[in-house]
PDB file of C-alpha atoms in Angstrom:
ATOM      1  CA  MET A 272     105.611 107.598 102.025  1.00 80.00           C
ATOM      2  CA  PRO A 273     107.186 111.299 100.633  1.00 86.00           C
ATOM      3  CA  PHE A 274     109.113 111.398  97.372  1.00 87.00           C
ATOM      4  CA  ALA A 275     111.276 113.372 100.615  1.00 88.00           C
ATOM      5  CA  SER A 276     112.126 110.306 101.828  1.00 87.00           C
ATOM      6  CA  ALA A 277     114.328 108.704  99.262  1.00 87.00           C
ATOM      7  CA  ASN A 278     116.992 111.797  99.936  1.00 88.00           C
ATOM      8  CA  GLY A 279     120.020 109.939 102.095  1.00 81.00           C
ATOM      9  CA  SER A 280     118.687 106.524 101.463  1.00 85.00           C
ATOM     10  CA  GLY A 281     121.713 105.634  99.708  1.00 86.00           C
ATOM     11  CA  GLU A 282     124.063 106.706 102.773  1.00 87.00           C
ATOM     12  CA  SER A 283     121.713 104.513 105.118  1.00 88.00           C
ATOM     13  CA  PHE A 284     121.842 101.513 103.057  1.00 90.00           C
ATOM     14  CA  ALA A 285     125.359 102.089 102.713  1.00 90.00           C
ATOM     15  CA  ILE A 286     125.106 101.743 106.474  1.00 91.00           C
ATOM     16  CA  GLN A 287     123.282  98.536 106.471  1.00 92.00           C
ATOM     17  CA  PHE A 288     124.909  96.651 103.912  1.00 94.00           C
ATOM     18  CA  PRO A 289     128.684  97.496 104.815  1.00 92.00           C
ATOM     19  CA  VAL A 290     130.121  94.431 102.829  1.00 93.00           C
ATOM     20  CA  SER A 291     127.787  95.368  99.396  1.00 93.00           C
ATOM     21  CA  ASP A 292     129.719  97.184  96.353  1.00 91.00           C
ATOM     22  CA  ILE A 293     125.772  98.122  95.100  1.00 92.00           C
ATOM     23  CA  ALA A 294     124.826  99.496  98.463  1.00 90.00           C
ATOM     24  CA  LYS A 295     127.874 102.107  98.512  1.00 89.00           C
ATOM     25  CA  LYS A 296     127.039 103.221  94.998  1.00 89.00           C
ATOM     26  CA  TYR A 297     123.140 103.654  95.283  1.00 89.00           C
ATOM     27  CA  LYS A 298     122.251 107.198  94.680  1.00 86.00           C
ATOM     28  CA  MET A 299     118.413 108.039  94.782  1.00 86.00           C
ATOM     29  CA  GLU A 300     117.365 111.865  95.265  1.00 88.00           C
ATOM     30  CA  GLU A 301     113.522 112.973  95.320  1.00 90.00           C
ATOM     31  CA  THR A 302     113.598 113.869  91.715  1.00 91.00           C
ATOM     32  CA  LYS A 303     114.999 110.498  90.675  1.00 90.00           C
ATOM     33  CA  ALA A 304     112.208 108.514  92.588  1.00 90.00           C
ATOM     34  CA  LYS A 305     109.618 110.923  90.762  1.00 91.00           C
ATOM     35  CA  TYR A 306     111.106 109.761  87.328  1.00 91.00           C
ATOM     36  CA  PHE A 307     111.265 105.896  88.144  1.00 90.00           C
ATOM     37  CA  ILE A 308     108.078 106.018  89.224  1.00 89.00           C
ATOM     38  CA  GLN A 309     106.251 108.247  86.353  1.00 88.00           C
ATOM     39  CA  PHE A 310     108.280 107.113  83.523  1.00 92.00           C
ATOM     40  CA  GLY A 311     109.400 103.389  84.895  1.00 92.00           C
ATOM     41  CA  ILE A 312     106.633 102.231  87.181  1.00 91.00           C
ATOM     42  CA  TYR A 313     103.675 103.449  86.244  1.00 87.00           C
ATOM     43  CA  PRO A 314     103.822 102.782  82.260  1.00 88.00           C
ATOM     44  CA  HIS A 315     104.827  98.824  83.617  1.00 91.00           C
ATOM     45  CA  LEU A 316     101.746  98.945  85.441  1.00 88.00           C
ATOM     46  CA  HIS A 317      99.094 100.433  83.121  1.00 86.00           C
ATOM     47  CA  SER A 318     100.206  98.293  80.411  1.00 87.00           C
ATOM     48  CA  ARG A 319      99.335  95.469  82.805  1.00 88.00           C
ATOM     49  CA  LEU A 320      96.203  96.796  83.562  1.00 88.00           C
ATOM     50  CA  LEU A 321      95.180  97.109  79.903  1.00 85.00           C
ATOM     51  CA  GLU A 322      96.711  93.507  79.066  1.00 88.00           C
ATOM     52  CA  ASP A 323      94.561  91.799  81.827  1.00 89.00           C
ATOM     53  CA  MET A 324      91.275  94.507  80.906  1.00 84.00           C
ATOM     54  CA  LYS A 325      91.325  93.551  77.132  1.00 83.00           C
ATOM     55  CA  SER A 326      87.607  92.243  75.966  1.00 81.00           C
ATOM     56  CA  MET A 327      86.222  92.241  79.697  1.00 84.00           C
ATOM     57  CA  PRO A 328      83.364  93.992  80.641  1.00 86.00           C
ATOM     58  CA  PHE A 329      83.722  96.452  83.078  1.00 85.00           C
ATOM     59  CA  THR A 330      82.334  99.264  85.740  1.00 83.00           C
ATOM     60  CA  PHE A 331      83.923 102.686  85.499  1.00 82.00           C
ATOM     61  CA  ARG A 332      83.393 104.692  88.486  1.00 81.00           C
ATOM     62  CA  PHE A 333      84.200 108.063  88.917  1.00 77.00           C
ATOM     63  CA  ASP A 334      84.474 111.424  91.502  1.00 75.00           C
ATOM     64  CA  GLU A 335      85.495 114.678  91.401  1.00 68.00           C
ATOM     65  CA  THR A 336      86.929 116.847  94.220  1.00 68.00           C
ATOM     66  CA  THR A 337      88.308 120.086  94.731  1.00 63.00           C
ATOM     67  CA  THR A 338      91.970 119.898  95.633  1.00 58.00           C
ATOM     68  CA  SER A 339      94.334 122.058  98.208  1.00 58.00           C
ATOM     69  CA  GLN A 340      95.691 123.814  95.141  1.00 60.00           C
ATOM     70  CA  ILE A 341      92.208 124.866  94.362  1.00 62.00           C
ATOM     71  CA  LYS A 342      91.863 122.400  91.229  1.00 67.00           C
ATOM     72  CA  LYS A 343      89.187 120.100  90.709  1.00 74.00           C
ATOM     73  CA  GLN A 344      90.213 116.552  90.114  1.00 77.00           C
ATOM     74  CA  PHE A 345      88.708 114.338  88.228  1.00 75.00           C
ATOM     75  CA  ASP A 346      89.331 110.837  89.268  1.00 82.00           C
ATOM     76  CA  GLY A 347      88.541 107.453  87.039  1.00 83.00           C
ATOM     77  CA  TYR A 348      88.806 104.032  88.543  1.00 86.00           C
ATOM     78  CA  VAL A 349      87.787 100.276  86.708  1.00 87.00           C
ATOM     79  CA  THR A 350      86.069  97.487  88.490  1.00 88.00           C
ATOM     80  CA  TYR A 351      86.167  94.219  86.190  1.00 90.00           C
ATOM     81  CA  TYR A 352      87.116  90.414  86.724  1.00 92.00           C
ATOM     82  CA  SER A 353      91.125  89.790  86.550  1.00 92.00           C
ATOM     83  CA  ARG A 354      92.322  86.945  84.533  1.00 90.00           C
ATOM     84  CA  GLN A 355      95.896  87.360  86.343  1.00 89.00           C
ATOM     85  CA  GLU A 356      94.310  87.142  89.901  1.00 90.00           C
ATOM     86  CA  ARG A 357      91.108  85.795  89.189  1.00 91.00           C
ATOM     87  CA  LYS A 358      89.034  87.341  90.956  1.00 92.00           C
ATOM     88  CA  VAL A 359      87.132  90.953  91.097  1.00 92.00           C
ATOM     89  CA  VAL A 360      89.813  93.685  91.422  1.00 92.00           C
ATOM     90  CA  THR A 361      89.476  97.873  91.626  1.00 89.00           C
ATOM     91  CA  ARG A 362      92.091  99.708  90.236  1.00 88.00           C
ATOM     92  CA  TYR A 363      92.713 103.693  90.306  1.00 86.00           C
ATOM     93  CA  THR A 364      93.368 104.570  86.054  1.00 83.00           C
ATOM     94  CA  GLY A 365      94.095 108.436  86.540  1.00 79.00           C
ATOM     95  CA  PHE A 366      92.833 111.451  86.647  1.00 77.00           C
ATOM     96  CA  LEU A 367      92.180 114.751  85.047  1.00 74.00           C
ATOM     97  CA  PHE A 368      92.272 118.178  86.293  1.00 72.00           C
ATOM     98  CA  VAL A 369      89.416 120.011  84.822  1.00 69.00           C
ATOM     99  CA  CYS A 370      87.276 122.569  85.894  1.00 66.00           C
ATOM    100  CA  HIS A 371      82.997 122.592  85.359  1.00 65.00           C
ATOM    101  CA  CYS A 372      81.746 119.365  85.967  1.00 66.00           C
ATOM    102  CA  LYS A 373      78.324 119.643  84.419  1.00 71.00           C
ATOM    103  CA  ASP A 374      76.813 116.786  82.840  1.00 69.00           C
ATOM    104  CA  ILE A 375      78.067 117.752  79.272  1.00 75.00           C
ATOM    105  CA  ASP A 376      82.073 117.834  80.993  1.00 75.00           C
ATOM    106  CA  LEU A 377      81.186 114.676  83.023  1.00 76.00           C
ATOM    107  CA  LEU A 378      80.243 113.176  79.223  1.00 78.00           C
ATOM    108  CA  ASP A 379      83.566 114.243  77.835  1.00 79.00           C
ATOM    109  CA  ASN A 380      86.017 113.536  80.853  1.00 78.00           C
ATOM    110  CA  PHE A 381      84.194 109.575  80.730  1.00 80.00           C
ATOM    111  CA  PHE A 382      85.363 109.312  76.636  1.00 81.00           C
ATOM    112  CA  ILE A 383      88.905 110.987  77.972  1.00 81.00           C
ATOM    113  CA  PHE A 384      89.240 107.694  80.126  1.00 79.00           C
ATOM    114  CA  ILE A 385      88.354 105.626  77.966  1.00 80.00           C
ATOM    115  CA  GLU A 386      90.284 106.640  75.150  1.00 81.00           C
ATOM    116  CA  SER A 387      93.344 106.703  76.950  1.00 78.00           C
ATOM    117  CA  LEU A 388      92.549 102.779  78.871  1.00 77.00           C
ATOM    118  CA  LYS A 389      92.006 102.016  75.108  1.00 77.00           C
ATOM    119  CA  VAL A 390      89.192 100.089  75.617  1.00 76.00           C
ATOM    120  CA  ASN A 391      86.019  99.569  73.822  1.00 72.00           C
ATOM    121  CA  SER A 392      83.165 101.137  74.553  1.00 71.00           C
ATOM    122  CA  GLU A 393      80.697  98.589  74.492  1.00 76.00           C
ATOM    123  CA  PHE A 394      82.139  97.003  77.539  1.00 78.00           C
ATOM    124  CA  VAL A 395      81.256  99.012  79.839  1.00 78.00           C
ATOM    125  CA  PHE A 396      78.780  97.143  82.214  1.00 77.00           C
ATOM    126  CA  SER A 397      77.590  99.713  84.447  1.00 77.00           C
ATOM    127  CA  ILE A 398      78.725 103.457  85.724  1.00 77.00           C
ATOM    128  CA  GLY A 399      78.995 104.442  89.956  1.00 75.00           C
ATOM    129  CA  MET A 400      79.645 107.645  91.341  1.00 71.00           C
ATOM    130  CA  ASP A 401      79.104 109.854  94.027  1.00 65.00           C
ATOM    131  CA  GLY A 402      75.707 108.303  95.278  1.00 59.00           C
ATOM    132  CA  PRO A 403      72.159 107.258  94.192  1.00 57.00           C
ATOM    133  CA  ASN A 404      70.943 110.364  93.423  1.00 58.00           C
ATOM    134  CA  VAL A 405      73.501 112.807  91.410  1.00 59.00           C
ATOM    135  CA  ASN A 406      74.894 112.895  88.210  1.00 69.00           C
ATOM    136  CA  LYS A 407      71.498 112.002  86.759  1.00 73.00           C
ATOM    137  CA  SER A 408      71.707 114.321  83.790  1.00 76.00           C
ATOM    138  CA  PHE A 409      74.775 112.867  82.862  1.00 75.00           C
ATOM    139  CA  GLU A 410      74.029 108.647  83.054  1.00 78.00           C
ATOM    140  CA  ARG A 411      71.200 110.078  80.638  1.00 78.00           C
ATOM    141  CA  LYS A 412      73.177 112.113  78.077  1.00 80.00           C
ATOM    142  CA  LEU A 413      75.895 108.459  78.736  1.00 79.00           C
ATOM    143  CA  ILE A 414      72.778 105.961  77.765  1.00 78.00           C
ATOM    144  CA  ASN A 415      71.348 108.335  74.488  1.00 82.00           C
ATOM    145  CA  LYS A 416      74.910 108.402  73.151  1.00 79.00           C
ATOM    146  CA  LEU A 417      76.048 105.137  73.446  1.00 79.00           C
ATOM    147  CA  GLU A 418      72.597 103.783  71.818  1.00 79.00           C
ATOM    148  CA  LYS A 419      73.489 106.552  69.137  1.00 80.00           C
ATOM    149  CA  ASP A 420      76.860 105.678  68.078  1.00 76.00           C
ATOM    150  CA  LYS A 421      77.421 101.872  69.152  1.00 71.00           C
ATOM    151  CA  GLY A 422      73.607 100.304  69.363  1.00 72.00           C
ATOM    152  CA  ASN A 423      74.079  98.776  72.727  1.00 72.00           C
ATOM    153  CA  SER A 424      73.950 100.927  76.302  1.00 70.00           C
ATOM    154  CA  TYR A 425      74.786  99.067  79.873  1.00 72.00           C
ATOM    155  CA  LEU A 426      73.334  98.014  82.946  1.00 68.00           C
ATOM    156  CA  SER A 427      71.911 101.072  84.902  1.00 69.00           C
ATOM    157  CA  LEU A 428      71.827 100.212  88.253  1.00 65.00           C
ATOM    158  CA  GLY A 429      71.324 103.542  89.745  1.00 61.00           C
ATOM    159  CA  SER A 430      74.348 106.441  89.448  1.00 58.00           C
ATOM    160  CA  CYS A 431      76.121 104.172  92.441  1.00 64.00           C
ATOM    161  CA  PRO A 432      75.791 100.301  92.174  1.00 61.00           C
ATOM    162  CA  LEU A 433      77.318 100.241  95.247  1.00 67.00           C
ATOM    163  CA  HIS A 434      74.669 101.584  97.250  1.00 70.00           C
ATOM    164  CA  THR A 435      71.860 100.111  95.732  1.00 72.00           C
ATOM    165  CA  VAL A 436      73.973  96.687  96.574  1.00 75.00           C
ATOM    166  CA  ASN A 437      74.458  97.742  99.992  1.00 75.00           C
ATOM    167  CA  ASN A 438      70.852  98.605 100.758  1.00 79.00           C
ATOM    168  CA  GLY A 439      69.800  95.763  99.425  1.00 82.00           C
ATOM    169  CA  PHE A 440      71.939  93.688 101.537  1.00 80.00           C
ATOM    170  CA  GLY A 441      70.842  95.313 104.753  1.00 80.00           C
ATOM    171  CA  GLU A 442      67.220  94.439 103.617  1.00 85.00           C
ATOM    172  CA  GLY A 443      68.518  91.108 103.672  1.00 84.00           C
ATOM    173  CA  LEU A 444      69.793  91.309 107.283  1.00 81.00           C
ATOM    174  CA  LYS A 445      66.672  92.250 108.090  1.00 84.00           C
ATOM    175  CA  GLN A 446      64.933  89.644 106.979  1.00 86.00           C
ATOM    176  CA  LEU A 447      67.400  87.160 108.802  1.00 84.00           C
ATOM    177  CA  LYS A 448      66.812  88.937 111.948  1.00 83.00           C
ATOM    178  CA  GLU A 449      63.196  86.531 112.386  1.00 82.00           C
ATOM    179  CA  THR A 450      65.120  83.424 112.428  1.00 85.00           C
ATOM    180  CA  MET A 451      68.516  84.768 114.048  1.00 84.00           C
ATOM    181  CA  ASP A 452      69.894  88.430 115.057  1.00 87.00           C
ATOM    182  CA  ILE A 453      73.548  87.775 113.471  1.00 85.00           C
ATOM    183  CA  GLU A 454      74.546  90.947 114.120  1.00 86.00           C
ATOM    184  CA  GLN A 455      73.720  91.486 118.000  1.00 88.00           C
ATOM    185  CA  LEU A 456      75.433  87.845 118.186  1.00 88.00           C
ATOM    186  CA  LEU A 457      78.437  89.236 116.560  1.00 89.00           C
ATOM    187  CA  ILE A 458      78.333  92.343 118.941  1.00 89.00           C
ATOM    188  CA  ASP A 459      77.791  90.122 121.740  1.00 90.00           C
ATOM    189  CA  VAL A 460      80.890  88.249 121.219  1.00 88.00           C
ATOM    190  CA  TYR A 461      83.440  91.050 120.607  1.00 89.00           C
ATOM    191  CA  PHE A 462      82.574  92.814 124.508  1.00 89.00           C
ATOM    192  CA  PHE A 463      82.411  89.698 125.812  1.00 88.00           C
ATOM    193  CA  PHE A 464      85.970  89.324 125.386  1.00 85.00           C
ATOM    194  CA  LYS A 465      86.549  92.848 125.290  1.00 85.00           C
ATOM    195  CA  TYR A 466      86.559  93.997 128.736  1.00 83.00           C
ATOM    196  CA  SER A 467      87.122  91.380 130.641  1.00 85.00           C
ATOM    197  CA  SER A 468      91.045  90.398 130.973  1.00 86.00           C
ATOM    198  CA  ALA A 469      90.223  86.639 132.438  1.00 88.00           C
ATOM    199  CA  ARG A 470      88.448  85.765 129.772  1.00 87.00           C
ATOM    200  CA  ARG A 471      91.061  87.020 126.783  1.00 84.00           C
ATOM    201  CA  GLU A 472      93.886  85.226 128.916  1.00 85.00           C
ATOM    202  CA  ASP A 473      91.483  81.987 129.080  1.00 85.00           C
ATOM    203  CA  TYR A 474      90.633  82.289 125.489  1.00 83.00           C
ATOM    204  CA  LYS A 475      94.226  82.617 124.367  1.00 82.00           C
ATOM    205  CA  GLU A 476      95.155  79.632 126.347  1.00 83.00           C
ATOM    206  CA  MET A 477      92.957  77.727 124.052  1.00 81.00           C
ATOM    207  CA  GLU A 478      95.742  77.877 121.123  1.00 79.00           C
ATOM    208  CA  ASN A 479      97.654  75.004 123.518  1.00 78.00           C
ATOM    209  CA  LEU A 480      94.985  73.143 122.543  1.00 80.00           C
ATOM    210  CA  THR A 481      94.419  73.791 119.436  1.00 78.00           C
ATOM    211  CA  ASP A 482      95.547  74.492 115.951  1.00 75.00           C
ATOM    212  CA  ILE A 483      94.661  77.647 115.163  1.00 76.00           C
ATOM    213  CA  THR A 484      95.720  80.902 116.756  1.00 79.00           C
ATOM    214  CA  GLY A 485      93.761  82.747 118.995  1.00 77.00           C
ATOM    215  CA  GLU A 486      92.344  85.944 117.294  1.00 79.00           C
ATOM    216  CA  TYR A 487      89.950  88.388 119.412  1.00 77.00           C
ATOM    217  CA  LEU A 488      87.400  89.185 117.099  1.00 81.00           C
ATOM    218  CA  LEU A 489      86.719  91.779 114.636  1.00 85.00           C
ATOM    219  CA  LYS A 490      84.648  95.005 115.734  1.00 86.00           C
ATOM    220  CA  TYR A 491      81.647  94.922 113.437  1.00 83.00           C
ATOM    221  CA  CYS A 492      79.586  98.129 113.029  1.00 80.00           C
ATOM    222  CA  SER A 493      76.172  97.825 112.016  1.00 74.00           C
ATOM    223  CA  THR A 494      76.243 100.374 109.153  1.00 71.00           C
ATOM    224  CA  ARG A 495      78.548  98.676 107.343  1.00 72.00           C
ATOM    225  CA  TRP A 496      76.572  95.680 106.757  1.00 72.00           C
ATOM    226  CA  LEU A 497      78.927  94.619 103.888  1.00 74.00           C
ATOM    227  CA  TYR A 498      81.549  94.280 106.573  1.00 80.00           C
ATOM    228  CA  ILE A 499      79.561  91.065 108.673  1.00 84.00           C
ATOM    229  CA  GLY A 500      81.248  88.422 105.869  1.00 85.00           C
ATOM    230  CA  LYS A 501      84.910  89.235 107.011  1.00 87.00           C
ATOM    231  CA  VAL A 502      83.273  89.188 111.192  1.00 90.00           C
ATOM    232  CA  ILE A 503      81.600  86.343 110.514  1.00 89.00           C
ATOM    233  CA  VAL A 504      84.693  84.179 108.339  1.00 89.00           C
ATOM    234  CA  GLN A 505      86.679  84.759 111.688  1.00 88.00           C
ATOM    235  CA  MET A 506      83.972  83.966 113.948  1.00 88.00           C
ATOM    236  CA  MET A 507      83.099  80.610 111.852  1.00 88.00           C
ATOM    237  CA  GLU A 508      87.408  79.983 112.315  1.00 84.00           C
ATOM    238  CA  GLN A 509      87.589  80.626 115.642  1.00 83.00           C
ATOM    239  CA  ILE A 510      84.515  78.433 116.823  1.00 83.00           C
TER     240      ILE A 510
END
């Protein structure tokens, strides 16, 4: 939602809750909303992130792009196991405006983020970047600096762990095809119902005989292999 949507929200709430004294006195405009988020909500979420990440290994990921204001924006993310949520999560940590993004600049930006997060670089598990064949010079410089200053390094999976894992998962699916072509099964079942109104109606009526809500299967895209897990889980529930 744009910040401008806060303009006039007080009048809207007064109409929605006519008996509420709080709604009648509520005042919020665009500038005030920005201040609430920047100096109220953000510091709270940031402190929770730091507490949750404390002494936990994490992957630092970044991406840089040129914005519409002709500024190069360097965004940072961390992926780690959250004690609060009891699962692996990815969290946005902030951004820097930079001019150049050469290997030495990326190295400086990395440590600026580490300092702002108040975490120890010894807990860096791996690094994630744009693709498997980019910023290799930065990675070499970072490994050399960590080994020189800290006496340790991190797990190098290539400059983009997601590409490595994704391609490995795809190779696994190819091997499974010798026993069962799971991908084709998901595609066939999806289109079996997609273009038949009669089949869709019969499928929906099965809700009366079971305790499970009838949901048409998610569409599986063969170029997004990691998505297959979610599609299979839904299919198993429906079966």
